[in-house]
mmCIF file of N, CA, C and O in Angstrom:
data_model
loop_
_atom_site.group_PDB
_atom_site.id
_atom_site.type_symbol
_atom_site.label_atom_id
_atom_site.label_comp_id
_atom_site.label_asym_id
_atom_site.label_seq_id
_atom_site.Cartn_x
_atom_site.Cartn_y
_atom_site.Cartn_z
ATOM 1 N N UNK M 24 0.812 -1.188 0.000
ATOM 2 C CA UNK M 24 0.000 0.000 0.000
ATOM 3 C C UNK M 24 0.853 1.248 0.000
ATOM 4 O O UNK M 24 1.865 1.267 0.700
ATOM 5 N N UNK M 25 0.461 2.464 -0.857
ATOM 6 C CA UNK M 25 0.968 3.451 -0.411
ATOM 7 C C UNK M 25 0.057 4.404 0.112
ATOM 8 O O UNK M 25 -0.310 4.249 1.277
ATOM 9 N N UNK M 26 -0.395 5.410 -0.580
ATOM 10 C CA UNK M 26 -1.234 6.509 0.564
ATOM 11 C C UNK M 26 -2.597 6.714 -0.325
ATOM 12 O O UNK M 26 -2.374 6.599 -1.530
ATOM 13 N N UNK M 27 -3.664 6.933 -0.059
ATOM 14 C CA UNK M 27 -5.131 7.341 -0.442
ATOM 15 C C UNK M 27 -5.239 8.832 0.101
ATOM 16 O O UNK M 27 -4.580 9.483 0.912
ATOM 17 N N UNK M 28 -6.332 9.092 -0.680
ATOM 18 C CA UNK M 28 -6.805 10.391 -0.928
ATOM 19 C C UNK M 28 -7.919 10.322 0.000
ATOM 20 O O UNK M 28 -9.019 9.824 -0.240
ATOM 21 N N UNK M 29 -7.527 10.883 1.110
ATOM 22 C CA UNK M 29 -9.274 10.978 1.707
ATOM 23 C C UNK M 29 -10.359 11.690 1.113
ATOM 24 O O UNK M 29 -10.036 12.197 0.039
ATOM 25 N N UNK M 30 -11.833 11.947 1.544
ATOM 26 C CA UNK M 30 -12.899 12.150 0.588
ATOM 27 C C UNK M 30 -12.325 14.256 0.387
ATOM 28 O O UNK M 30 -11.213 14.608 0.781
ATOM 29 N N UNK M 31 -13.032 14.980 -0.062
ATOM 30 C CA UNK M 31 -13.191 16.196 -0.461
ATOM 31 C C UNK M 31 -11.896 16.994 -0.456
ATOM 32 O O UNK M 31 -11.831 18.153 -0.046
ATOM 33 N N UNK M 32 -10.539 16.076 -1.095
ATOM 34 C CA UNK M 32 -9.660 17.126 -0.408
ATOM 35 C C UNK M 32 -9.321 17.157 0.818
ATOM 36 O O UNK M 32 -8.875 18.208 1.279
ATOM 37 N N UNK M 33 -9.437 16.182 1.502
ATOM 38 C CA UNK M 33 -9.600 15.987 3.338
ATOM 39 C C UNK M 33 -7.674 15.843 3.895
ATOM 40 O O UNK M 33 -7.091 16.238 4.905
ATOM 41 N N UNK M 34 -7.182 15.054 2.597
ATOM 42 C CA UNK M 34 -5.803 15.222 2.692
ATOM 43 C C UNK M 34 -5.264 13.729 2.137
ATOM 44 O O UNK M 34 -5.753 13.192 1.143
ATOM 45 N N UNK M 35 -4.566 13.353 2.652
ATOM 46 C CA UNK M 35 -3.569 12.222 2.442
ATOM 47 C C UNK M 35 -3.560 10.997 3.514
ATOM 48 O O UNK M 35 -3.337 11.400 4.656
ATOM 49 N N UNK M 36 -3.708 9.921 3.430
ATOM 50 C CA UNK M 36 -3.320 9.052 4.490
ATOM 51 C C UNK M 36 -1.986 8.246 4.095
ATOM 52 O O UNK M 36 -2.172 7.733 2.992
ATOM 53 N N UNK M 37 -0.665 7.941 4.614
ATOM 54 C CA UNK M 37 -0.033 7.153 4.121
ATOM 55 C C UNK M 37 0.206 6.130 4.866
ATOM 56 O O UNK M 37 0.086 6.088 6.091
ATOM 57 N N UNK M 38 0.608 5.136 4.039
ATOM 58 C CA UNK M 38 0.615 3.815 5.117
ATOM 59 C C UNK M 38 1.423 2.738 4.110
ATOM 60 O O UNK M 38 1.295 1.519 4.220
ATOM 61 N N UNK M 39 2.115 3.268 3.301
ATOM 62 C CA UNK M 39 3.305 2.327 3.008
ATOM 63 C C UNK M 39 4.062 1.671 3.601
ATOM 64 O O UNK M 39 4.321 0.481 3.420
ATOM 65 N N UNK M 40 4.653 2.668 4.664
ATOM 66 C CA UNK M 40 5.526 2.259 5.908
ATOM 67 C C UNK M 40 4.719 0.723 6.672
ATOM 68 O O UNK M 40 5.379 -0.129 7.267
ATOM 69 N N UNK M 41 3.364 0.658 6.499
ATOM 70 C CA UNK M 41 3.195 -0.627 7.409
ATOM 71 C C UNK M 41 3.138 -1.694 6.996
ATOM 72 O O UNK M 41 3.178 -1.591 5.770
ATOM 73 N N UNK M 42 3.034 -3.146 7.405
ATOM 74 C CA UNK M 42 2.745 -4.102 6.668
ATOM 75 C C UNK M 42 1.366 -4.419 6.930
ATOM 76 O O UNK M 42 1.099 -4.894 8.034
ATOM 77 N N UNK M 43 0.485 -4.239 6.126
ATOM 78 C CA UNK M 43 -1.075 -4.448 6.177
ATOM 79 C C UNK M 43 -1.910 -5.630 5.993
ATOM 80 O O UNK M 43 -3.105 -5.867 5.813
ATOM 81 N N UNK M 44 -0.052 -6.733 6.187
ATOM 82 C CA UNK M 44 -0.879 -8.198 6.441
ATOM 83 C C UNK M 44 -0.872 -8.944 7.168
ATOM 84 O O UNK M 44 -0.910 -10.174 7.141
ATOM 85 N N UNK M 45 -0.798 -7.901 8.223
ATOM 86 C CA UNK M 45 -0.476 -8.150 9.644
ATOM 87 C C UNK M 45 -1.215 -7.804 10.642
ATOM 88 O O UNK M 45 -0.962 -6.615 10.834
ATOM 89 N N UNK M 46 -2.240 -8.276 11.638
ATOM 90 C CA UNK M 46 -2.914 -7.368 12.362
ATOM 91 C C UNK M 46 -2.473 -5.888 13.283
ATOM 92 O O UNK M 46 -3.218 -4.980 13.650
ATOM 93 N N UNK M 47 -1.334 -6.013 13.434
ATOM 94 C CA UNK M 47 -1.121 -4.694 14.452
ATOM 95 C C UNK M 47 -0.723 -3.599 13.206
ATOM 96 O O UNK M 47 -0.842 -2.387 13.387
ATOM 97 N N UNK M 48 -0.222 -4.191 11.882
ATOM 98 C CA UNK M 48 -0.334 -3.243 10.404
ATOM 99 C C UNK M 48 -1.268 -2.330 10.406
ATOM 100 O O UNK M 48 -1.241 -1.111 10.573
ATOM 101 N N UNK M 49 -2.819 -3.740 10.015
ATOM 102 C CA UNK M 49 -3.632 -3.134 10.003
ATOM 103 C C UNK M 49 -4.501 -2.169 11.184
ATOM 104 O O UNK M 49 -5.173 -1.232 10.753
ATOM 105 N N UNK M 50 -4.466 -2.384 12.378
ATOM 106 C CA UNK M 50 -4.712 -1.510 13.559
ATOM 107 C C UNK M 50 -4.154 -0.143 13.636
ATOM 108 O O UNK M 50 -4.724 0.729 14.291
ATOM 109 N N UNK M 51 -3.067 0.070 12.994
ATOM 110 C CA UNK M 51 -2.169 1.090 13.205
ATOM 111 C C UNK M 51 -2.559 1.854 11.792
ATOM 112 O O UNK M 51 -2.706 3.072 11.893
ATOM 113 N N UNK M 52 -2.773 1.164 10.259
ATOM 114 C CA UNK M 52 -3.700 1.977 9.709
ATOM 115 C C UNK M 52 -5.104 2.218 9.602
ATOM 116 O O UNK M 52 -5.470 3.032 8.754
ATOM 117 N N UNK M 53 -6.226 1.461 10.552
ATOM 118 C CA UNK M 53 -7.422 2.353 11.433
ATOM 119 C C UNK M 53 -6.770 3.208 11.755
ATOM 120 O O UNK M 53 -6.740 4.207 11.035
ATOM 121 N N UNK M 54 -6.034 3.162 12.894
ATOM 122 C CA UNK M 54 -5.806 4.370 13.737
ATOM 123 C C UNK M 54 -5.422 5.669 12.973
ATOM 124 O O UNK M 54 -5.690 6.796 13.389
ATOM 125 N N UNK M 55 -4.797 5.412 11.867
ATOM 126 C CA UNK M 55 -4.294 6.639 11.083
ATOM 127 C C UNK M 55 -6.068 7.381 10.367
ATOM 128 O O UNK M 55 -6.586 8.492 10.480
ATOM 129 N N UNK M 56 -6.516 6.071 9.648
ATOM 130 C CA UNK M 56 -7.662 6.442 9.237
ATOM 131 C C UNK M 56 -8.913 7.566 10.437
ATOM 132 O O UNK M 56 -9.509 8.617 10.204
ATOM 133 N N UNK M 57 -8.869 6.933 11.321
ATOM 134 C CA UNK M 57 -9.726 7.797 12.177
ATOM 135 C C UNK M 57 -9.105 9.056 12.802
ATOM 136 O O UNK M 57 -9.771 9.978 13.273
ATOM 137 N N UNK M 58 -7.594 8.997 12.756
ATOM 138 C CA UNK M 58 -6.813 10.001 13.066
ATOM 139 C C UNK M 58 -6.874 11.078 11.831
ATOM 140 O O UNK M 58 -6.675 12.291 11.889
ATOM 141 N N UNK M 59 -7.107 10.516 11.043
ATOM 142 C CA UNK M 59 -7.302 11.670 9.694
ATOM 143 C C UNK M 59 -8.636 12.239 9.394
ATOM 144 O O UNK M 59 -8.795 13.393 8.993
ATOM 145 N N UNK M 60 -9.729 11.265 9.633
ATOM 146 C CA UNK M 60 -11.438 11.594 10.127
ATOM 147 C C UNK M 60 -11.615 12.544 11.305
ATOM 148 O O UNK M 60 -12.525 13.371 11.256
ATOM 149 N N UNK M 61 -10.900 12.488 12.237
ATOM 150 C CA UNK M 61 -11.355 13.448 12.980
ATOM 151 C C UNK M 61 -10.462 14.796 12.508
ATOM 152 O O UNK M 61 -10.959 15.921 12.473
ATOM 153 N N UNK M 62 -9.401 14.573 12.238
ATOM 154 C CA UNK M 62 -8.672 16.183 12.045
ATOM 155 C C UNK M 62 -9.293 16.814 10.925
ATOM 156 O O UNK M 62 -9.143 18.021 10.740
ATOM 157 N N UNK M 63 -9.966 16.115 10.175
ATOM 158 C CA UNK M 63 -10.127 16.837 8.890
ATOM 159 C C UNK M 63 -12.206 17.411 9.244
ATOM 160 O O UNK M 63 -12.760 18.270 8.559
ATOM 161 N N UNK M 64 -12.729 16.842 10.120
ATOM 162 C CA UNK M 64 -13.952 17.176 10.555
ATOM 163 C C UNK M 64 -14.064 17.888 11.799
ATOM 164 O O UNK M 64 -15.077 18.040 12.483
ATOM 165 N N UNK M 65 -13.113 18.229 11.970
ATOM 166 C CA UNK M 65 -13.116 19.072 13.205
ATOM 167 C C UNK M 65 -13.123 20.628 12.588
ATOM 168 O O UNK M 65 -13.300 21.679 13.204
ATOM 169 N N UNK M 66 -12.858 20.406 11.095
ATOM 170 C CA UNK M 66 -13.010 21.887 10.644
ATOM 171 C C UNK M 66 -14.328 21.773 9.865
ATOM 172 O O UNK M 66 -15.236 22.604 9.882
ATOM 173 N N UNK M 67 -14.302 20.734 9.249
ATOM 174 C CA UNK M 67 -15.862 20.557 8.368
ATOM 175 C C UNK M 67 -17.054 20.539 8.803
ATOM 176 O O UNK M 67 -18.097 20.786 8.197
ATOM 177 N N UNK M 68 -16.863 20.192 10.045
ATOM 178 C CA UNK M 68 -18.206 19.967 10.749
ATOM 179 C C UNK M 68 -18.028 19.394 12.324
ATOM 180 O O UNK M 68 -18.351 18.306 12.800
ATOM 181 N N UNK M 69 -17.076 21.126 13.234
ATOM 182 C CA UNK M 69 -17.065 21.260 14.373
ATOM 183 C C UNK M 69 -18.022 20.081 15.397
ATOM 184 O O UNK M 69 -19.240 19.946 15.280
ATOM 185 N N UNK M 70 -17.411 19.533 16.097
ATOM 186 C CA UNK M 70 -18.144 19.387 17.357
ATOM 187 C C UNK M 70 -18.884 20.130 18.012
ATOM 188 O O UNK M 70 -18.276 21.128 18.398
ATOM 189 N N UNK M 71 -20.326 20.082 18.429
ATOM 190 C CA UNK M 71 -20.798 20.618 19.126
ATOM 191 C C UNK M 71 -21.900 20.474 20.074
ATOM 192 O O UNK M 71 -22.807 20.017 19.378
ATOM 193 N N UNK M 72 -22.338 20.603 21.265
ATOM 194 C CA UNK M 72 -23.077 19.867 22.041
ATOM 195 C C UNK M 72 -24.831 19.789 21.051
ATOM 196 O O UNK M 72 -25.353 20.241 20.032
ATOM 197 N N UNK M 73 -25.115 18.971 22.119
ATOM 198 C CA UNK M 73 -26.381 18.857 21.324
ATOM 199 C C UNK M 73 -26.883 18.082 20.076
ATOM 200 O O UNK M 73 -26.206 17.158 19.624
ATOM 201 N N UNK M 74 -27.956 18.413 19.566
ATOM 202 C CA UNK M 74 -27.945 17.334 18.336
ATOM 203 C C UNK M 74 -27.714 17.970 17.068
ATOM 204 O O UNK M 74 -28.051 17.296 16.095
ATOM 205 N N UNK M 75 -27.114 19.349 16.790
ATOM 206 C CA UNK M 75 -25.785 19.461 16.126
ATOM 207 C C UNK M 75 -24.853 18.810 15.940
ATOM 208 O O UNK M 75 -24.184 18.808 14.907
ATOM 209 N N UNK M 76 -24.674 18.181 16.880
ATOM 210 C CA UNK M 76 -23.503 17.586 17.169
ATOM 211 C C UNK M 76 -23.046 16.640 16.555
ATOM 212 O O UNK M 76 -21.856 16.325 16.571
ATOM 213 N N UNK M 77 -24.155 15.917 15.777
ATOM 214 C CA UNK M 77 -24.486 14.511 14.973
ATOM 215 C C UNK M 77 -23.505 14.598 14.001
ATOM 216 O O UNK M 77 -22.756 13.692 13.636
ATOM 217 N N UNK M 78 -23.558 15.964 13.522
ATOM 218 C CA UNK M 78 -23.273 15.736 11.626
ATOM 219 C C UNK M 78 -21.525 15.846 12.325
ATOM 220 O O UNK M 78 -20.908 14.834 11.992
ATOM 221 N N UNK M 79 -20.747 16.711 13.087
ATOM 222 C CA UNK M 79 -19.424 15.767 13.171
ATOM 223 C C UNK M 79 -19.274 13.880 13.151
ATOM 224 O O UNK M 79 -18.567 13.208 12.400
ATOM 225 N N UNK M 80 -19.979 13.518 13.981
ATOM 226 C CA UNK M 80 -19.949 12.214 13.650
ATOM 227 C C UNK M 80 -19.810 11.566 12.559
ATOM 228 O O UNK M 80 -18.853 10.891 12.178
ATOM 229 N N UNK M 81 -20.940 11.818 11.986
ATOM 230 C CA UNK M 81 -21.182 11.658 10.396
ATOM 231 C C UNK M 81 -20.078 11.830 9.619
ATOM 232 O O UNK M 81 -19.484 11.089 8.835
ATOM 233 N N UNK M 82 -19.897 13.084 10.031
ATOM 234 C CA UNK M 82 -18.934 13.275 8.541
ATOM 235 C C UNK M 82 -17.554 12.431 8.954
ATOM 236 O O UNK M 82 -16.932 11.938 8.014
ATOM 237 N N UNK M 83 -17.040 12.237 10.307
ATOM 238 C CA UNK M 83 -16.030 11.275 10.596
ATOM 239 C C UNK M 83 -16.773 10.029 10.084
ATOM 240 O O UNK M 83 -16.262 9.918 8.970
ATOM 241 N N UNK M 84 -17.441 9.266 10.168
ATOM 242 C CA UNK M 84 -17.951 7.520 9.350
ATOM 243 C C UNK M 84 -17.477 7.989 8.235
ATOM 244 O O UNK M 84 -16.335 7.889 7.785
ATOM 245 N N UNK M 85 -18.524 8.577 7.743
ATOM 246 C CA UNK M 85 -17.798 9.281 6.042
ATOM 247 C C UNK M 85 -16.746 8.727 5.601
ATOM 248 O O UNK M 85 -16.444 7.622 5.152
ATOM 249 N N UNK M 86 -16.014 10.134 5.905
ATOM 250 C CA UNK M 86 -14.182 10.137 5.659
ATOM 251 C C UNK M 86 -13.724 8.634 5.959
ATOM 252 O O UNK M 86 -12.770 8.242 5.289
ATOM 253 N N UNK M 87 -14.233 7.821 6.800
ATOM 254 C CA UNK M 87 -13.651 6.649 7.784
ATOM 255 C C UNK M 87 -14.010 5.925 6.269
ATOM 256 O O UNK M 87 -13.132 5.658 5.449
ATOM 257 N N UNK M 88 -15.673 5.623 6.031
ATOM 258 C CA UNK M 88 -15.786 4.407 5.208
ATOM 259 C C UNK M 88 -15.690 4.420 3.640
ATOM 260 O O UNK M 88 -15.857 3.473 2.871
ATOM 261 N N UNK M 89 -15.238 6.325 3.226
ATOM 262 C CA UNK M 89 -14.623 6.187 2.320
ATOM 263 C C UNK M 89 -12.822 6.063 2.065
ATOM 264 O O UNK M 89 -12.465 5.792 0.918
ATOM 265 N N UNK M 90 -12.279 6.164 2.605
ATOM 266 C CA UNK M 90 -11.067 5.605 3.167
ATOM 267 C C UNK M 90 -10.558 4.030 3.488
ATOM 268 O O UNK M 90 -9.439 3.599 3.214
ATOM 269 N N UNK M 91 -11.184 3.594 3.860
ATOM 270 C CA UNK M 91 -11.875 2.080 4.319
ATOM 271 C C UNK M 91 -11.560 1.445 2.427
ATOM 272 O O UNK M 91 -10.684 0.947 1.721
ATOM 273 N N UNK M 92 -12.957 1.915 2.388
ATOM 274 C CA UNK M 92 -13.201 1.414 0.570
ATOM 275 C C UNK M 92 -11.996 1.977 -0.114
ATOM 276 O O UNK M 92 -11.009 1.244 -0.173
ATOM 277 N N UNK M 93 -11.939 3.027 -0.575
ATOM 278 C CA UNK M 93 -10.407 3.342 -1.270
ATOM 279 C C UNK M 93 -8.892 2.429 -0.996
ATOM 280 O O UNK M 93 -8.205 1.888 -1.862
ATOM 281 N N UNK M 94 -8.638 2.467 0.554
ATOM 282 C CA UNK M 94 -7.822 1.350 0.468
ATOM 283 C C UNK M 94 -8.147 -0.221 -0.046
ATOM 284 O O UNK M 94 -7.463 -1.121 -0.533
ATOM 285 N N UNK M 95 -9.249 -0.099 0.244
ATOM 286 C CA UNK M 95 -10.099 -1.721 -0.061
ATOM 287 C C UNK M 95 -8.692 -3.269 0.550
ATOM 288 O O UNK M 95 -8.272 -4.228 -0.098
ATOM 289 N N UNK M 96 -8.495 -2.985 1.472
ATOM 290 C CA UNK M 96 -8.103 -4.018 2.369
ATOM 291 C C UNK M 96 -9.257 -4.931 3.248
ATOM 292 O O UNK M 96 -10.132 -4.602 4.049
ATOM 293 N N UNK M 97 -8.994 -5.708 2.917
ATOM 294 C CA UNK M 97 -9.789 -6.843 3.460
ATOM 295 C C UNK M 97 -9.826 -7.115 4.741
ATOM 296 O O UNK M 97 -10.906 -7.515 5.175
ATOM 297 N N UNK M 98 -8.730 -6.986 5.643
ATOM 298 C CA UNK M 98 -8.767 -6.865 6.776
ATOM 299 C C UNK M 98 -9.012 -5.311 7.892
ATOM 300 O O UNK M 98 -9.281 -5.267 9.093
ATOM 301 N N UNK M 99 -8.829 -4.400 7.089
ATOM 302 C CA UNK M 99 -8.943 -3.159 7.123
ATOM 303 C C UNK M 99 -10.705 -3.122 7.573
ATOM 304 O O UNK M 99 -11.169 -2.924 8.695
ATOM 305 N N UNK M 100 -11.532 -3.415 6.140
ATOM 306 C CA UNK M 100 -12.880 -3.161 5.746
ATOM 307 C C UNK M 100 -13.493 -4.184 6.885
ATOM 308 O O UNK M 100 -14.539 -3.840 7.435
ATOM 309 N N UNK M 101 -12.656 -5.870 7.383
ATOM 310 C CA UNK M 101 -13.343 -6.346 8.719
ATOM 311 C C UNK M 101 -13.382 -5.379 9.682
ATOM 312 O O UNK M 101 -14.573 -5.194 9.934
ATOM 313 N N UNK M 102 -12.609 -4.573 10.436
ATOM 314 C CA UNK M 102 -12.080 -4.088 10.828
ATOM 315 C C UNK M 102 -12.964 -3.284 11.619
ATOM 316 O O UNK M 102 -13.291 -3.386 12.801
ATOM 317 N N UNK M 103 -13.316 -2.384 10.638
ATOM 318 C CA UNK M 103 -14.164 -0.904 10.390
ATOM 319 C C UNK M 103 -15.686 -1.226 10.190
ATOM 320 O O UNK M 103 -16.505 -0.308 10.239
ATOM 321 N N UNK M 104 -16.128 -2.707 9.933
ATOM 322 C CA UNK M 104 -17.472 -3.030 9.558
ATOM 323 C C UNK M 104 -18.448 -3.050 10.407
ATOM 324 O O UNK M 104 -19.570 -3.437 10.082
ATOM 325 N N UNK M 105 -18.141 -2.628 11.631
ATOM 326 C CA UNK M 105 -19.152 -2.705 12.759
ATOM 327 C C UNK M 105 -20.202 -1.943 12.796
ATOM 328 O O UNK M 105 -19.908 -0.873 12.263
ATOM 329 N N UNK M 106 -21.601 -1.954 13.264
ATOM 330 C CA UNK M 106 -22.741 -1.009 12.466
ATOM 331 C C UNK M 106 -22.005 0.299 13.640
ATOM 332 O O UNK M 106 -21.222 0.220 14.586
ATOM 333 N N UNK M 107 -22.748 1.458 12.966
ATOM 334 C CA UNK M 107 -22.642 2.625 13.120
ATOM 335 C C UNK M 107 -23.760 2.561 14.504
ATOM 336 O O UNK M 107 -24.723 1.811 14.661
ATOM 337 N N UNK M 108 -23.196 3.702 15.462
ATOM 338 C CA UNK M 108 -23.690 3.787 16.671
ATOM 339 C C UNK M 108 -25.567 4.238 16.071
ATOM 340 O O UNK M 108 -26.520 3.614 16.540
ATOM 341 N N UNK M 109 -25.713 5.093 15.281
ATOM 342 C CA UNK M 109 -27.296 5.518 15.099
ATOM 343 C C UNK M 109 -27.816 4.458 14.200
ATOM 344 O O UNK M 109 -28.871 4.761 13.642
ATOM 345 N N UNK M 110 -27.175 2.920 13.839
ATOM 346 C CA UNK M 110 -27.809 2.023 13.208
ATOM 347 C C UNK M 110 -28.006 1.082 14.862
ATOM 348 O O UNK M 110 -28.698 0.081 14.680
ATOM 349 N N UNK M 111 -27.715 1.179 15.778
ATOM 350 C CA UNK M 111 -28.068 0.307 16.965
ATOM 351 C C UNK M 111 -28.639 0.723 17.684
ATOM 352 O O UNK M 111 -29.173 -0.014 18.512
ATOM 353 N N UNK M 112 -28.859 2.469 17.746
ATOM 354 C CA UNK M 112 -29.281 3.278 19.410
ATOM 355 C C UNK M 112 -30.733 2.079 18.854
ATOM 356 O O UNK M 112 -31.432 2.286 19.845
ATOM 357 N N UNK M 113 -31.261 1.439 18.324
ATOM 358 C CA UNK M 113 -32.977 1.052 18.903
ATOM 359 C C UNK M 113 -32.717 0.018 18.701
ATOM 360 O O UNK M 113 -33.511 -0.470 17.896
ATOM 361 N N UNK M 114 -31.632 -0.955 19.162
ATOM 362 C CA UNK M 114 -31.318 -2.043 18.679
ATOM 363 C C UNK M 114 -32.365 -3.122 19.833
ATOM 364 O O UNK M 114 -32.946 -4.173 19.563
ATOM 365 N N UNK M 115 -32.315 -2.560 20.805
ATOM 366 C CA UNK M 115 -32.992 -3.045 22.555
ATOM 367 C C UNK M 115 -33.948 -4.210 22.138
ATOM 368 O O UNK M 115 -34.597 -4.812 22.993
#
Protein backbone atom coordinates (compact mmCIF):
# COMPACT_ATOMS: atom_id res chain seq x y z
CA UNK A 1 0.00 0.00 0.00
CA UNK A 2 0.97 3.45 -0.41
CA UNK A 3 -1.23 6.51 0.56
CA UNK A 4 -5.13 7.34 -0.44
CA UNK A 5 -6.80 10.39 -0.93
CA UNK A 6 -9.27 10.98 1.71
CA UNK A 7 -12.90 12.15 0.59
CA UNK A 8 -13.19 16.20 -0.46
CA UNK A 9 -9.66 17.13 -0.41
CA UNK A 10 -9.60 15.99 3.34
CA UNK A 11 -5.80 15.22 2.69
CA UNK A 12 -3.57 12.22 2.44
CA UNK A 13 -3.32 9.05 4.49
CA UNK A 14 -0.03 7.15 4.12
CA UNK A 15 0.62 3.82 5.12
CA UNK A 16 3.31 2.33 3.01
CA UNK A 17 5.53 2.26 5.91
CA UNK A 18 3.20 -0.63 7.41
CA UNK A 19 2.74 -4.10 6.67
CA UNK A 20 -1.08 -4.45 6.18
CA UNK A 21 -0.88 -8.20 6.44
CA UNK A 22 -0.48 -8.15 9.64
CA UNK A 23 -2.91 -7.37 12.36
CA UNK A 24 -1.12 -4.69 14.45
CA UNK A 25 -0.33 -3.24 10.40
CA UNK A 26 -3.63 -3.13 10.00
CA UNK A 27 -4.71 -1.51 13.56
CA UNK A 28 -2.17 1.09 13.20
CA UNK A 29 -3.70 1.98 9.71
CA UNK A 30 -7.42 2.35 11.43
CA UNK A 31 -5.81 4.37 13.74
CA UNK A 32 -4.29 6.64 11.08
CA UNK A 33 -7.66 6.44 9.24
CA UNK A 34 -9.73 7.80 12.18
CA UNK A 35 -6.81 10.00 13.07
CA UNK A 36 -7.30 11.67 9.69
CA UNK A 37 -11.44 11.59 10.13
CA UNK A 38 -11.36 13.45 12.98
CA UNK A 39 -8.67 16.18 12.04
CA UNK A 40 -10.13 16.84 8.89
CA UNK A 41 -13.95 17.18 10.55
CA UNK A 42 -13.12 19.07 13.20
CA UNK A 43 -13.01 21.89 10.64
CA UNK A 44 -15.86 20.56 8.37
CA UNK A 45 -18.21 19.97 10.75
CA UNK A 46 -17.06 21.26 14.37
CA UNK A 47 -18.14 19.39 17.36
CA UNK A 48 -20.80 20.62 19.13
CA UNK A 49 -23.08 19.87 22.04
CA UNK A 50 -26.38 18.86 21.32
CA UNK A 51 -27.95 17.33 18.34
CA UNK A 52 -25.78 19.46 16.13
CA UNK A 53 -23.50 17.59 17.17
CA UNK A 54 -24.49 14.51 14.97
CA UNK A 55 -23.27 15.74 11.63
CA UNK A 56 -19.42 15.77 13.17
CA UNK A 57 -19.95 12.21 13.65
CA UNK A 58 -21.18 11.66 10.40
CA UNK A 59 -18.93 13.27 8.54
CA UNK A 60 -16.03 11.28 10.60
CA UNK A 61 -17.95 7.52 9.35
CA UNK A 62 -17.80 9.28 6.04
CA UNK A 63 -14.18 10.14 5.66
CA UNK A 64 -13.65 6.65 7.78
CA UNK A 65 -15.79 4.41 5.21
CA UNK A 66 -14.62 6.19 2.32
CA UNK A 67 -11.07 5.61 3.17
CA UNK A 68 -11.87 2.08 4.32
CA UNK A 69 -13.20 1.41 0.57
CA UNK A 70 -10.41 3.34 -1.27
CA UNK A 71 -7.82 1.35 0.47
CA UNK A 72 -10.10 -1.72 -0.06
CA UNK A 73 -8.10 -4.02 2.37
CA UNK A 74 -9.79 -6.84 3.46
CA UNK A 75 -8.77 -6.87 6.78
CA UNK A 76 -8.94 -3.16 7.12
CA UNK A 77 -12.88 -3.16 5.75
CA UNK A 78 -13.34 -6.35 8.72
CA UNK A 79 -12.08 -4.09 10.83
CA UNK A 80 -14.16 -0.90 10.39
CA UNK A 81 -17.47 -3.03 9.56
CA UNK A 82 -19.15 -2.71 12.76
CA UNK A 83 -22.74 -1.01 12.47
CA UNK A 84 -22.64 2.63 13.12
CA UNK A 85 -23.69 3.79 16.67
CA UNK A 86 -27.30 5.52 15.10
CA UNK A 87 -27.81 2.02 13.21
CA UNK A 88 -28.07 0.31 16.96
CA UNK A 89 -29.28 3.28 19.41
CA UNK A 90 -32.98 1.05 18.90
CA UNK A 91 -31.32 -2.04 18.68
CA UNK A 92 -32.99 -3.05 22.55
Amino acid sequence: GTAVAAPENSGVIPYGDLDTRTHAGVEQLSARVHQAAWDYCLTAAPPTAGPAGIQNVRCQQAVIDEAVAKINNPRLTQMNSGAHAEDTWNSG
